[in-house]
mmCIF file of C-alpha atoms and ligand atoms in Angstrom:
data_model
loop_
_atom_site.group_PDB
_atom_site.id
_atom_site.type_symbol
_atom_site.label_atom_id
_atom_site.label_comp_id
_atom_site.label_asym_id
_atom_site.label_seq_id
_atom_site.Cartn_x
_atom_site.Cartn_y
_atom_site.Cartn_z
ATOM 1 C CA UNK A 4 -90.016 -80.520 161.797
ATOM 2 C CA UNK A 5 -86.726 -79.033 159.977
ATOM 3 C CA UNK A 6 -84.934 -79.146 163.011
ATOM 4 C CA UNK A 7 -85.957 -83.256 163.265
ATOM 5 C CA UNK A 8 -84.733 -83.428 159.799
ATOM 6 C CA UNK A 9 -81.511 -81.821 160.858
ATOM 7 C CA UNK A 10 -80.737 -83.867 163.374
ATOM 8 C CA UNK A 11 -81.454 -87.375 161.301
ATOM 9 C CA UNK A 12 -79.199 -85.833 158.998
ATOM 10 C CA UNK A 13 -76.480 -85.240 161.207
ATOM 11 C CA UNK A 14 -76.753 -88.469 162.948
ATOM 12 C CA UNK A 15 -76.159 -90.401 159.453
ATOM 13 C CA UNK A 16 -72.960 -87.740 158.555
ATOM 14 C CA UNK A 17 -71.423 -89.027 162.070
ATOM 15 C CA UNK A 18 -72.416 -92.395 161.179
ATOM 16 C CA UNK A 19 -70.695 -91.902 157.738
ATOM 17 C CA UNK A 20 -67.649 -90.456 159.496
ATOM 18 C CA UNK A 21 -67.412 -93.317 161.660
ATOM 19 C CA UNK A 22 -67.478 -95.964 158.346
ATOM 20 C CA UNK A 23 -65.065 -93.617 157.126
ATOM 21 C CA UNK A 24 -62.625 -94.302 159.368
ATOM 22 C CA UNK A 25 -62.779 -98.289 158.952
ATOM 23 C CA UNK A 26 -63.056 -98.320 155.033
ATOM 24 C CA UNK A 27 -60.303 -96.189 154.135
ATOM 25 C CA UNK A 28 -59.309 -96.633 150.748
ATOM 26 C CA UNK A 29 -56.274 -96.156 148.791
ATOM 27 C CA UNK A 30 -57.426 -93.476 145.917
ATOM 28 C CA UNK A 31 -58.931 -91.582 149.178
ATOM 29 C CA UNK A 32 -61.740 -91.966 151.738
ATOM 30 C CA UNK A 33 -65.645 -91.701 151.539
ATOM 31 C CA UNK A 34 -67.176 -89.181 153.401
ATOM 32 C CA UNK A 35 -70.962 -88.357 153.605
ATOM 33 C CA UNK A 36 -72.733 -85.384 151.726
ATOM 34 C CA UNK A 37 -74.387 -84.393 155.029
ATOM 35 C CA UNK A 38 -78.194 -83.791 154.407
ATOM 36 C CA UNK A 39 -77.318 -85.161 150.360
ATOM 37 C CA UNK A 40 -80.096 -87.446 148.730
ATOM 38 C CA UNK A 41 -79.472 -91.069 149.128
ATOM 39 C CA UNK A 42 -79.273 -93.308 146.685
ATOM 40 C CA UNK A 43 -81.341 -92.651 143.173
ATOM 41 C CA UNK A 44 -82.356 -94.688 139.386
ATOM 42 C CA UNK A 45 -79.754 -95.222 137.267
ATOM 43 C CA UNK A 46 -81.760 -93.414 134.450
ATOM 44 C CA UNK A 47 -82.282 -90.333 136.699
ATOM 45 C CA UNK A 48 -81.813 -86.447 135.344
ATOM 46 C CA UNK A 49 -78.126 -84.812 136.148
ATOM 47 C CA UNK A 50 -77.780 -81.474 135.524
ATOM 48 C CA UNK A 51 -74.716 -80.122 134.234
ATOM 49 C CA UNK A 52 -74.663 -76.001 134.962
ATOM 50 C CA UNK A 53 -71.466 -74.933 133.329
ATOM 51 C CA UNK A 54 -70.507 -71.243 133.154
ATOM 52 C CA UNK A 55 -69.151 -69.152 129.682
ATOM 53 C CA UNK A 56 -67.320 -70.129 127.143
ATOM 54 C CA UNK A 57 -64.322 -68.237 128.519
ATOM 55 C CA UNK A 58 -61.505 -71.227 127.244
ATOM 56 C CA UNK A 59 -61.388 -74.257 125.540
ATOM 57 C CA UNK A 60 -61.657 -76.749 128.409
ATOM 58 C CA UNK A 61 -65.417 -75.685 129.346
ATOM 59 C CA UNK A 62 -66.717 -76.320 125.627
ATOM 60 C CA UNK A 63 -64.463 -79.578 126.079
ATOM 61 C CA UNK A 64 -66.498 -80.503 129.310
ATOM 62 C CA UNK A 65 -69.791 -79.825 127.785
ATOM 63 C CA UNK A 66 -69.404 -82.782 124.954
ATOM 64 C CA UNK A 67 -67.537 -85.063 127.451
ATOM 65 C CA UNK A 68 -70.200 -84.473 130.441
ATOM 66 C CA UNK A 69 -72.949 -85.432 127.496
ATOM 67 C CA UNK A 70 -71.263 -88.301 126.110
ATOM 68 C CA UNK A 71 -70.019 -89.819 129.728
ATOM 69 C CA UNK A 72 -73.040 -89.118 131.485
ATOM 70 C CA UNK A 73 -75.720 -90.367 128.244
ATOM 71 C CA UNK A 74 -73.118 -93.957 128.314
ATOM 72 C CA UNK A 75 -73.838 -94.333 132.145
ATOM 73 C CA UNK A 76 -77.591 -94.338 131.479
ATOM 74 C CA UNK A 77 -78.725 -90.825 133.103
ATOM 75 C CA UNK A 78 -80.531 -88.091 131.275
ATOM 76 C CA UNK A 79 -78.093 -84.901 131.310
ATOM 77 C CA UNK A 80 -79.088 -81.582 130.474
ATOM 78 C CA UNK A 81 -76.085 -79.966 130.219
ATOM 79 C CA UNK A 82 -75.958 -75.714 130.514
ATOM 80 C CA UNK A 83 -73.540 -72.849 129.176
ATOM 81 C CA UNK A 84 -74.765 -69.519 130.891
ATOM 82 C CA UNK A 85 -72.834 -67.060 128.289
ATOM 83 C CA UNK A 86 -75.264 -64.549 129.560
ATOM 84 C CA UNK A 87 -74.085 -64.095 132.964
ATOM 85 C CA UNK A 88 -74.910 -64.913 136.884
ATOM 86 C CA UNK A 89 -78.651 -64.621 136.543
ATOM 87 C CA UNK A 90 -78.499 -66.973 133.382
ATOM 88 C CA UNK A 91 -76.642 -69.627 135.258
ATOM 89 C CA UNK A 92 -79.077 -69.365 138.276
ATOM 90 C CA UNK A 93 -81.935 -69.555 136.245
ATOM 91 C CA UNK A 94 -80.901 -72.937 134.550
ATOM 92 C CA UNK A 95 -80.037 -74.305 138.166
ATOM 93 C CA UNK A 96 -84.032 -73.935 139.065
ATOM 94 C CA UNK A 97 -84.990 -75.342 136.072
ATOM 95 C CA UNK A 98 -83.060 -78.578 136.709
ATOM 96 C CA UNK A 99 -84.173 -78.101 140.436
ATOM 97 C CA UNK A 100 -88.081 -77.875 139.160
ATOM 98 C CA UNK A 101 -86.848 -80.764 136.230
ATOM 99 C CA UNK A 102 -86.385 -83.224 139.127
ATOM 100 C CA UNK A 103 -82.898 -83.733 138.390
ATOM 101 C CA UNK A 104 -80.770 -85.991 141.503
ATOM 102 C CA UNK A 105 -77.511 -84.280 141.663
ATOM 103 C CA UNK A 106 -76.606 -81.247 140.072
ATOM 104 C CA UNK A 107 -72.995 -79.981 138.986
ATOM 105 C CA UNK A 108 -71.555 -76.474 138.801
ATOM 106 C CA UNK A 109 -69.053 -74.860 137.205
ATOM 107 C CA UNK A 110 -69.576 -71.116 139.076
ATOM 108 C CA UNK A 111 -69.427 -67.955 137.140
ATOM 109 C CA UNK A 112 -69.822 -66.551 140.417
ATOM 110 C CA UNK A 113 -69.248 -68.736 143.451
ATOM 111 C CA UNK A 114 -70.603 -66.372 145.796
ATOM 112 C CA UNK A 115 -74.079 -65.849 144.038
ATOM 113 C CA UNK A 116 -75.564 -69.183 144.285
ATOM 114 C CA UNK A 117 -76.972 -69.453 147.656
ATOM 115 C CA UNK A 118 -80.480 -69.221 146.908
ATOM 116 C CA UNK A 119 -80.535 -71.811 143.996
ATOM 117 C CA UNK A 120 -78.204 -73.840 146.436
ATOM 118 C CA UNK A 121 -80.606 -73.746 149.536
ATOM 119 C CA UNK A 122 -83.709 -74.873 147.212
ATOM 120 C CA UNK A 123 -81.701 -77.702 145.774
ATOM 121 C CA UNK A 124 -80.409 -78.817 149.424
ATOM 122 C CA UNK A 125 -84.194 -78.675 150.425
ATOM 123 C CA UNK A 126 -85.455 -80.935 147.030
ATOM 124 C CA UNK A 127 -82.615 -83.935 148.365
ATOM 125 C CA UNK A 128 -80.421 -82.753 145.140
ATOM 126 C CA UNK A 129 -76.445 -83.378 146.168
ATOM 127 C CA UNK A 130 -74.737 -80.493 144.517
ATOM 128 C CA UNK A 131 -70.651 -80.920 143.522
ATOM 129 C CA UNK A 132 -68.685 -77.886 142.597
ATOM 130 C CA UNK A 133 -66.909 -78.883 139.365
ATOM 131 C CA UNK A 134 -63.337 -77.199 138.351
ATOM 132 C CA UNK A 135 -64.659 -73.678 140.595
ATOM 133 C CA UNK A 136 -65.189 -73.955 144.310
ATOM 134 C CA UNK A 137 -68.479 -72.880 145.510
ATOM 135 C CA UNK A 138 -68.410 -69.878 148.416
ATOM 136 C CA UNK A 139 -70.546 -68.855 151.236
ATOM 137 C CA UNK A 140 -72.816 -71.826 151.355
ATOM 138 C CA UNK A 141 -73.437 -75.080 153.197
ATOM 139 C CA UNK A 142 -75.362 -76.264 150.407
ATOM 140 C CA UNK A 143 -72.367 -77.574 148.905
ATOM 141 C CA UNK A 144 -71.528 -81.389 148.832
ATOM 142 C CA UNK A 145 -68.684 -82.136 147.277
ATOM 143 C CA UNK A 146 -65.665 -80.243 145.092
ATOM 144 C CA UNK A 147 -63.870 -81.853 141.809
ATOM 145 C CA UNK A 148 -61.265 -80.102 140.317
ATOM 146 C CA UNK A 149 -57.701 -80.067 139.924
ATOM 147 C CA UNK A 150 -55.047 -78.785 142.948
ATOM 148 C CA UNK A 151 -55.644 -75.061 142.288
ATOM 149 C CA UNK A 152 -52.842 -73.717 144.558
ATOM 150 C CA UNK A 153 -50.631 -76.079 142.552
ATOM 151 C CA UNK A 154 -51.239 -75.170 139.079
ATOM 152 C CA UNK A 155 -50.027 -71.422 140.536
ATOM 153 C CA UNK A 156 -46.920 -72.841 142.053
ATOM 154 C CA UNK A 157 -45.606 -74.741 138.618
ATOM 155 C CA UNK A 158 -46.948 -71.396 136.907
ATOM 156 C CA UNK A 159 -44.393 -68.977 139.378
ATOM 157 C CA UNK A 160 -41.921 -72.145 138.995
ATOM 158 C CA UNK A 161 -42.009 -71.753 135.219
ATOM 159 C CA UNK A 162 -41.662 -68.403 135.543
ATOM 160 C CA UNK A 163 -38.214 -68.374 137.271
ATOM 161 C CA UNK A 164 -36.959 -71.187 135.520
ATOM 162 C CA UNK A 165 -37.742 -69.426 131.832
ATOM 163 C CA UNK A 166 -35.985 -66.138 133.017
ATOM 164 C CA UNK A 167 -32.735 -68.230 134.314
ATOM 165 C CA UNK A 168 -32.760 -69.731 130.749
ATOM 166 C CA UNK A 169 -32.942 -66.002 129.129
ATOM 167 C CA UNK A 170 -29.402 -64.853 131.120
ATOM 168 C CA UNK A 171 -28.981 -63.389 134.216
ATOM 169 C CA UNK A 172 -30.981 -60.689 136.557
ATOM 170 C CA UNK A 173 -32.728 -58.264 138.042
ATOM 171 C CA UNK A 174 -35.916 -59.499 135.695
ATOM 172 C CA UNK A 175 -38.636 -57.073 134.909
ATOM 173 C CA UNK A 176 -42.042 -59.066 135.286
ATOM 174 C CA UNK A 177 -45.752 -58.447 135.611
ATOM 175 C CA UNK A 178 -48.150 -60.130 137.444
ATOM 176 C CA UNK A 179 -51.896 -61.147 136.159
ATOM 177 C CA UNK A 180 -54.689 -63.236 137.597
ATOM 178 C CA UNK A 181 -57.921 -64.182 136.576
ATOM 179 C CA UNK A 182 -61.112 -63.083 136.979
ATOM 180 C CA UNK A 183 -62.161 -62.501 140.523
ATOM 181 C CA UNK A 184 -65.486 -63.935 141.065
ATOM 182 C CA UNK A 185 -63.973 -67.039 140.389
ATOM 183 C CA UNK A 186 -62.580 -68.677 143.435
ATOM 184 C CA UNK A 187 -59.735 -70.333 141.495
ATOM 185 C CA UNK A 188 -58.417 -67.211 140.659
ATOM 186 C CA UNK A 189 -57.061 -66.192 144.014
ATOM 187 C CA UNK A 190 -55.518 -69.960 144.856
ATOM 188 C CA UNK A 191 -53.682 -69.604 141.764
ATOM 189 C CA UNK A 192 -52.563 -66.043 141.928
ATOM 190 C CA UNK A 193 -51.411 -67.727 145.859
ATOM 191 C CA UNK A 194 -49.561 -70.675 144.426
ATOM 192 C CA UNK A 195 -47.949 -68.602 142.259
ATOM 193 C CA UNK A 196 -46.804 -65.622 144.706
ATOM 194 C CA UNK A 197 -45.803 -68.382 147.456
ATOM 195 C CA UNK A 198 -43.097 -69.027 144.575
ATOM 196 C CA UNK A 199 -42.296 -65.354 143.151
ATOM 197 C CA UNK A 200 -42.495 -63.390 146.503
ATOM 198 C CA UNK A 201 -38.978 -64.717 147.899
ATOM 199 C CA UNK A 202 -37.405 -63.608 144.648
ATOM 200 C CA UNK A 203 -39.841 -60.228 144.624
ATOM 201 C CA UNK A 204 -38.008 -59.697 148.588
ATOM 202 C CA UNK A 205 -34.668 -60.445 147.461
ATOM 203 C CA UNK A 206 -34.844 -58.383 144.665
ATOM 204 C CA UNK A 207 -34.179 -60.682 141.508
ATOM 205 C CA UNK A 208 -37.161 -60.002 140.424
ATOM 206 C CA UNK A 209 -38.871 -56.209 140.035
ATOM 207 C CA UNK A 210 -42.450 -55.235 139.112
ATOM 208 C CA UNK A 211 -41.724 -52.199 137.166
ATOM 209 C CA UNK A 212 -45.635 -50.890 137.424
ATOM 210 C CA UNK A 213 -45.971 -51.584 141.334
ATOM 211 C CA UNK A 214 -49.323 -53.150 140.371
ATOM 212 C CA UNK A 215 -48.536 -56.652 143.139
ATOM 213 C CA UNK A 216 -51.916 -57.050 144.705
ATOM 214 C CA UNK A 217 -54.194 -59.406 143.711
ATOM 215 C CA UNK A 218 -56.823 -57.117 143.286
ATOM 216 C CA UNK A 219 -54.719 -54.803 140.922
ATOM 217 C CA UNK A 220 -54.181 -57.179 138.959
ATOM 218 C CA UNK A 221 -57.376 -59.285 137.975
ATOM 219 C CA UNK A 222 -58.780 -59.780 134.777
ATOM 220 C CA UNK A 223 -63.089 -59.645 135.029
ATOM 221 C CA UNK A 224 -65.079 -62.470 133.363
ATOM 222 C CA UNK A 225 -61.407 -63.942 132.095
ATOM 223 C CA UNK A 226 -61.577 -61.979 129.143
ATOM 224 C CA UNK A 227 -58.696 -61.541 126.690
ATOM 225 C CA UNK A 228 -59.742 -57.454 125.846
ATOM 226 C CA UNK A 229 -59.519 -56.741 129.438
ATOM 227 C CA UNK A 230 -55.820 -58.282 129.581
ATOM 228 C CA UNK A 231 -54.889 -56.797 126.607
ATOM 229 C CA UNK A 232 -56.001 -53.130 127.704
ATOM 230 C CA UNK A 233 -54.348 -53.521 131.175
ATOM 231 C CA UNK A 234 -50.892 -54.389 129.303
ATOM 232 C CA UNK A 235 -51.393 -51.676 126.650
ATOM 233 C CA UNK A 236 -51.728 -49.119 129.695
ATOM 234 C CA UNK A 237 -48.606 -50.636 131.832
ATOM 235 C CA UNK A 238 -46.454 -51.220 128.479
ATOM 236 C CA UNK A 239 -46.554 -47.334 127.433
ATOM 237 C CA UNK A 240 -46.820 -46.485 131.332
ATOM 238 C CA UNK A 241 -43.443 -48.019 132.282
ATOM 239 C CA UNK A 242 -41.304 -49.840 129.566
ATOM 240 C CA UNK A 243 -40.493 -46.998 127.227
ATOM 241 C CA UNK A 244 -36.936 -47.651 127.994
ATOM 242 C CA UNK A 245 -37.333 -51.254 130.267
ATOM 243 C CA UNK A 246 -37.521 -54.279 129.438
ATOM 244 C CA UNK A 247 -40.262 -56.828 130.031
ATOM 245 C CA UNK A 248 -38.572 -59.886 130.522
ATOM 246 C CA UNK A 249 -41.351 -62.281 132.224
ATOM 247 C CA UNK A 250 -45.708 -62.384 132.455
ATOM 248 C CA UNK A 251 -47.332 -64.658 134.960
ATOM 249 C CA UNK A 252 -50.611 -65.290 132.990
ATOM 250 C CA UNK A 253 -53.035 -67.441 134.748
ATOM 251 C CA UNK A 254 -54.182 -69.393 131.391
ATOM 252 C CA UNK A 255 -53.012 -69.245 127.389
ATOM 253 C CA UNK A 256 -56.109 -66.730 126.865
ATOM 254 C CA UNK A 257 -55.098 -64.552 128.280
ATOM 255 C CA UNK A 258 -51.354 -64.988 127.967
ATOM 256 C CA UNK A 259 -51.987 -65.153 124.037
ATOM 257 C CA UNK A 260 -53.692 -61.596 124.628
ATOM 258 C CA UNK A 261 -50.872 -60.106 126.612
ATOM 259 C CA UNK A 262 -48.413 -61.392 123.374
ATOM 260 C CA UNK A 263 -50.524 -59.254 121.589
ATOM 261 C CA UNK A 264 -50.434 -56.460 123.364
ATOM 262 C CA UNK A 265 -46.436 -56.800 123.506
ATOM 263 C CA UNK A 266 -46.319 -57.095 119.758
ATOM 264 C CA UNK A 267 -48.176 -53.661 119.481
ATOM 265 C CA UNK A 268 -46.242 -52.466 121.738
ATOM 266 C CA UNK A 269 -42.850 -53.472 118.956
ATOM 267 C CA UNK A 270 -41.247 -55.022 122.409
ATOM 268 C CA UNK A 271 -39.355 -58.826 122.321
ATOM 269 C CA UNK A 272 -41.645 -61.962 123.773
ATOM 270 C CA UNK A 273 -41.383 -61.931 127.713
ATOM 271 C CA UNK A 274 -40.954 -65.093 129.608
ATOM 272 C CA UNK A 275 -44.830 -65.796 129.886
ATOM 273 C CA UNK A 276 -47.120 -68.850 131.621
ATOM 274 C CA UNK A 277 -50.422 -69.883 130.649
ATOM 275 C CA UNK A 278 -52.797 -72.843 131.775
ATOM 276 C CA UNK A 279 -55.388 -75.064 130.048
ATOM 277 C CA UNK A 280 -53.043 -76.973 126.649
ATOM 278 C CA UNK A 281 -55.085 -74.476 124.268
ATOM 279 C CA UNK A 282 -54.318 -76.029 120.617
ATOM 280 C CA UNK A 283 -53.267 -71.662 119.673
ATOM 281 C CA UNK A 284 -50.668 -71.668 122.701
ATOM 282 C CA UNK A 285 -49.651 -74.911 122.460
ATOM 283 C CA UNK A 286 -48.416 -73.929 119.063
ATOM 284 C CA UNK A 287 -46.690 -70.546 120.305
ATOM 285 C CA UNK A 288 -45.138 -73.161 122.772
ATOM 286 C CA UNK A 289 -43.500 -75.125 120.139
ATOM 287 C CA UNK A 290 -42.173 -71.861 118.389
ATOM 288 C CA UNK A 291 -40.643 -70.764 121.250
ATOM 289 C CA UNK A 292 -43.216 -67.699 121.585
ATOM 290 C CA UNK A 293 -44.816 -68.681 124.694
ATOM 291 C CA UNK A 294 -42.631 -70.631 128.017
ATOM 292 C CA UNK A 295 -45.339 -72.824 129.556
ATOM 293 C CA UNK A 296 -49.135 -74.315 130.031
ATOM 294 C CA UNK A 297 -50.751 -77.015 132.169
ATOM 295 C CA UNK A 298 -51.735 -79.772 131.024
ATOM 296 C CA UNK A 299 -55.101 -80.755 133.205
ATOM 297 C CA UNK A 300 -56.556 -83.205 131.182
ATOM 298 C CA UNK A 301 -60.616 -81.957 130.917
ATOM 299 C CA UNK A 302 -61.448 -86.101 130.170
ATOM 300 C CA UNK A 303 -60.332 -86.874 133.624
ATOM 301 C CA UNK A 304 -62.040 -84.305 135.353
ATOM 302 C CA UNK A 305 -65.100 -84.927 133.646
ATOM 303 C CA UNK A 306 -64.733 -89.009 134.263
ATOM 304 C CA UNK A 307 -64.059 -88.098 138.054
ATOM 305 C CA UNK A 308 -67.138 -85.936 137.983
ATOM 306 C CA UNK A 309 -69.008 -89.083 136.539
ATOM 307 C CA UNK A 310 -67.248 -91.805 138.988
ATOM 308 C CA UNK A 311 -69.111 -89.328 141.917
ATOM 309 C CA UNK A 312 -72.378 -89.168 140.358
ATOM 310 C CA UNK A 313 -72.250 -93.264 140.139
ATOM 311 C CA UNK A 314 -71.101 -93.998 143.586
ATOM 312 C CA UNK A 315 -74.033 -91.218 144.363
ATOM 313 C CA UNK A 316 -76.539 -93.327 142.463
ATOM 314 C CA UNK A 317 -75.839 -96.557 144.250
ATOM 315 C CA UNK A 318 -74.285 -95.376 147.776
ATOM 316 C CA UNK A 319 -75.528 -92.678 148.273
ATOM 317 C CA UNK A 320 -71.962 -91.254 148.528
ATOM 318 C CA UNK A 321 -68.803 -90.239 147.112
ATOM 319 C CA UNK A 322 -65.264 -90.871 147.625
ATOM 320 C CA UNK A 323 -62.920 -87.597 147.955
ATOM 321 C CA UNK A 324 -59.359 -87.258 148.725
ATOM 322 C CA UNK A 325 -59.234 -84.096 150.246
ATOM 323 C CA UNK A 326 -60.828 -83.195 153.069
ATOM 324 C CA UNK A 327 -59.158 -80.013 154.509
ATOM 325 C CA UNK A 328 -57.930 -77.422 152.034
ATOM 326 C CA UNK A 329 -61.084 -76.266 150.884
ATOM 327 C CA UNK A 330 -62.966 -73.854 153.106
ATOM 328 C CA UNK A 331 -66.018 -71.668 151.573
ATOM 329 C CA UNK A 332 -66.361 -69.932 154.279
ATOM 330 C CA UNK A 333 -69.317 -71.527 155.341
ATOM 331 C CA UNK A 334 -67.713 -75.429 155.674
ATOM 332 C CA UNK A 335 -64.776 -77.654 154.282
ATOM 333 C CA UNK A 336 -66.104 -78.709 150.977
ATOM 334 C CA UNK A 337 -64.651 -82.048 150.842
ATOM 335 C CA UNK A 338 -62.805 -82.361 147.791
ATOM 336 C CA UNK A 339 -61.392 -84.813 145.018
ATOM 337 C CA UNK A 340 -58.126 -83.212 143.894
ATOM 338 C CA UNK A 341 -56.580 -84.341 140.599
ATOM 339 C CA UNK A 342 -52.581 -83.186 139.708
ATOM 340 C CA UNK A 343 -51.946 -80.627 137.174
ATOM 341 C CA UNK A 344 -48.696 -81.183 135.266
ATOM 342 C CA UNK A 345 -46.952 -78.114 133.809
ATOM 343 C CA UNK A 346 -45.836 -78.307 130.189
ATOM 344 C CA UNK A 347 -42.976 -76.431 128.654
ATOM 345 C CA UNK A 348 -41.409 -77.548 124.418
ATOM 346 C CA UNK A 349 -39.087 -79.779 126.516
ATOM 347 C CA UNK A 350 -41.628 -82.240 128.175
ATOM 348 C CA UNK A 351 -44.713 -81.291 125.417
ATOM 349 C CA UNK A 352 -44.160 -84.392 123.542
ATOM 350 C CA UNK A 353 -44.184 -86.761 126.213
ATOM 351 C CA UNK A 354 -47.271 -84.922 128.348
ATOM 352 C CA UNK A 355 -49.274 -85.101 125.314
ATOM 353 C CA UNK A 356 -48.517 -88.356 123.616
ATOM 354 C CA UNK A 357 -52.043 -90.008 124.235
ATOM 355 C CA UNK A 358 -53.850 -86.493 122.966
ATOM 356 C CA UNK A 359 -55.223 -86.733 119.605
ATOM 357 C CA UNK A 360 -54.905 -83.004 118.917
ATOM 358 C CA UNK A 361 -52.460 -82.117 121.059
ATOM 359 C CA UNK A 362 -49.649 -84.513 119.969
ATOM 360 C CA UNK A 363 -49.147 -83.557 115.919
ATOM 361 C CA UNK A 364 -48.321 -80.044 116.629
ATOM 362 C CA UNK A 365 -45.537 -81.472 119.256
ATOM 363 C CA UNK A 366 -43.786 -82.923 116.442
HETATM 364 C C1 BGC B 692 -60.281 -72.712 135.122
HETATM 365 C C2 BGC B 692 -59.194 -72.464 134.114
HETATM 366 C C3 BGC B 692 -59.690 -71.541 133.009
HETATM 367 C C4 BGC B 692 -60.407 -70.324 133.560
HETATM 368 C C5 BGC B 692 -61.051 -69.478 132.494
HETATM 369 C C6 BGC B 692 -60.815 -71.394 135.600
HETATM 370 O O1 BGC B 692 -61.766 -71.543 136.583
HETATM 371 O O2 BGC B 692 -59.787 -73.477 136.200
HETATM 372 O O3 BGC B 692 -58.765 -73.686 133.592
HETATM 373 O O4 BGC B 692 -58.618 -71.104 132.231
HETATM 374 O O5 BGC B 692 -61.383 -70.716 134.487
HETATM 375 O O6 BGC B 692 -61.977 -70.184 131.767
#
């Protein structure tokens, strides 16, 4: 019987991929979420699993997903899991058992979902990784975030650019990444590297404490103690007499708890990144105290999450734009990609002119 319902399955993903390549459209092409429900009521349960409240733009996404999804006519129930992996896989199976017709995730864990996953898949409930990639599962539909790899590249890019400004080299930088259950982690530490590694080999820049890996330098569960410990250790460790001229933070957080650290430490304000247009680090921006952000505007992401869920509801599928970069080991999770813009005092202004909160503290 399952392997019947395989088959029909597959035979309507070719058939999708064969529609695909006729209705290509501009903004990017449709493909089928194999084995996905089909089409579903307009005033059908969407669950919204989202994981802790580790920076501003998930408590952002939680109002937004409410107030988008409740003005579309669905019923949302809408989930922070501050209490960890089993938390967040708990509140999957009670939208599963809820009846709910597509589900969205924002992973604490990407790896950890499998189970939760599989019984979705076998209710008909199309699941779309939101922001975080989901690993190691087929029972994945469809990925909405923005270009990962990118936001590292403009963070190494800002990186180089703020230490040129400062004088001349060798440049004394660490490194930092985010936490590493969470697939975005790696692709930005990646971006970032594919930028600082030529000027690692030619030796304009230098990593006094060695620490280069990816897995030396990680921050678990994103949290701002666990930054500001590693940097306590490394500052007393190996700038007694250096100078720490440049961080590459993965987001303001955790940048904001490095600056700590240095201020402890009675050392000068390093070059340092940071990602997600906090309102704190936005403000250390404009006083000079902090280099850059990105700007990835939580609104949009949201609103493309929505814009899937609707062309779910009445087509049974949804339009994506990248179909190739993101492997979970398992499959290419067809993705929709938005573009992160990085945002230093120069361009602040203009990047957030339409932001409410953003744009008074840029003037
Ligand atoms: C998000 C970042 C955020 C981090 C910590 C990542 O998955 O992409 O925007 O800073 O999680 O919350």
């Amino acid at each position: 019987m399952r392997k019947i319902i395989k088959s029909a399955a597959a035979i309507a993903a070719v058939s999708a991929v064969a529609l695909t390549g006729c209705g290509r459209q501009d903004s990017g092409s449709t493909s089928s979420a194999s084995g996905a429900a089909g089409t579903f009521d307009k005033g059908s349960l969407i669950g919204v699993a989202l994981p802790q409240k580790t920076s501003e733009n998930w408590v952002l996404a939680e109002k937004v997903f409410n107030e988008d999804l409740t003005k579309a006519g669905y019923k949302t129930d809408v989930q922070f899991a501050n209490g960890g992996v089993s938390e967040q896989q708990n509140q999957i199976s009670s939208m599963i058992t809820k009846g709910a017709k597509v589900i969205i995730v924002g992973a604490i864990d990407g790896k950890q979902l499998g189970t939760q996953l599989k019984q979705a898949k076998d209710a008909g409930i199309t699941i779309i990784a939101y922001d975080r990639l989901i690993e190691a599962t087929e029972n994945v539909d469809y990925y909405v975030a923005f270009d990962n790899f990118k936001v590292g590249e403009l963070q190494g890019q800002a990186l180089l650019e703020g230490l040129k400004k400062k004088g001349s080299g060798p440049y004394n930088i660490e490194l930092l990444a985010g936490s590493p259950d969470d697939a975005n982690s790696k692709r930005f530490f990646d971006g970032a590297m594919s930028v600082l590694q030529p000027a690692i080999d030619k030796g304009e820049v230098k990593i006094p404490s060695g620490q280069k890996e990816f897995s030396q330098v990680v921050t678990q569960g994103w949290k701002a103690e666990n930054a500001q410990k590693r940097f306590d250790t490394i500052l007393s460790g190996n700038y007694s007499s250096a100078k720490l001229d440049g961080v590459l933070s993965p987001n303001d957080t955790l940048a904001r708890a490095v600056l700590t650290s240095v201020k402890s430490a009675g050392k000068p304000n390093p070059v340092i990144t940071g990602q997600d247009s906090e309102v704190e680090s936005v403000k250390l921006i404009m006083k000079g105290d902090q280099y850059s952000t990105i700007s990835k505007d939580t609104r949009a992401l949201v609103g493309q999450a929505v814009t899937m869920v609707n062309d779910l509801q009445s087509k049974g599928k949804a339009v994506t734009n990248d179909d190739k970069s993101y492997n979970n080991g398992k499959k290419v999770v067809p993705a929709f990609l938005l573009k992160p813009i990085i945002v230093t005092r120069e361009n602040a202004a203009e990047v957030y002119k339409n932001d409410a909160t953003l744009a008074p503290l840029t003037k």
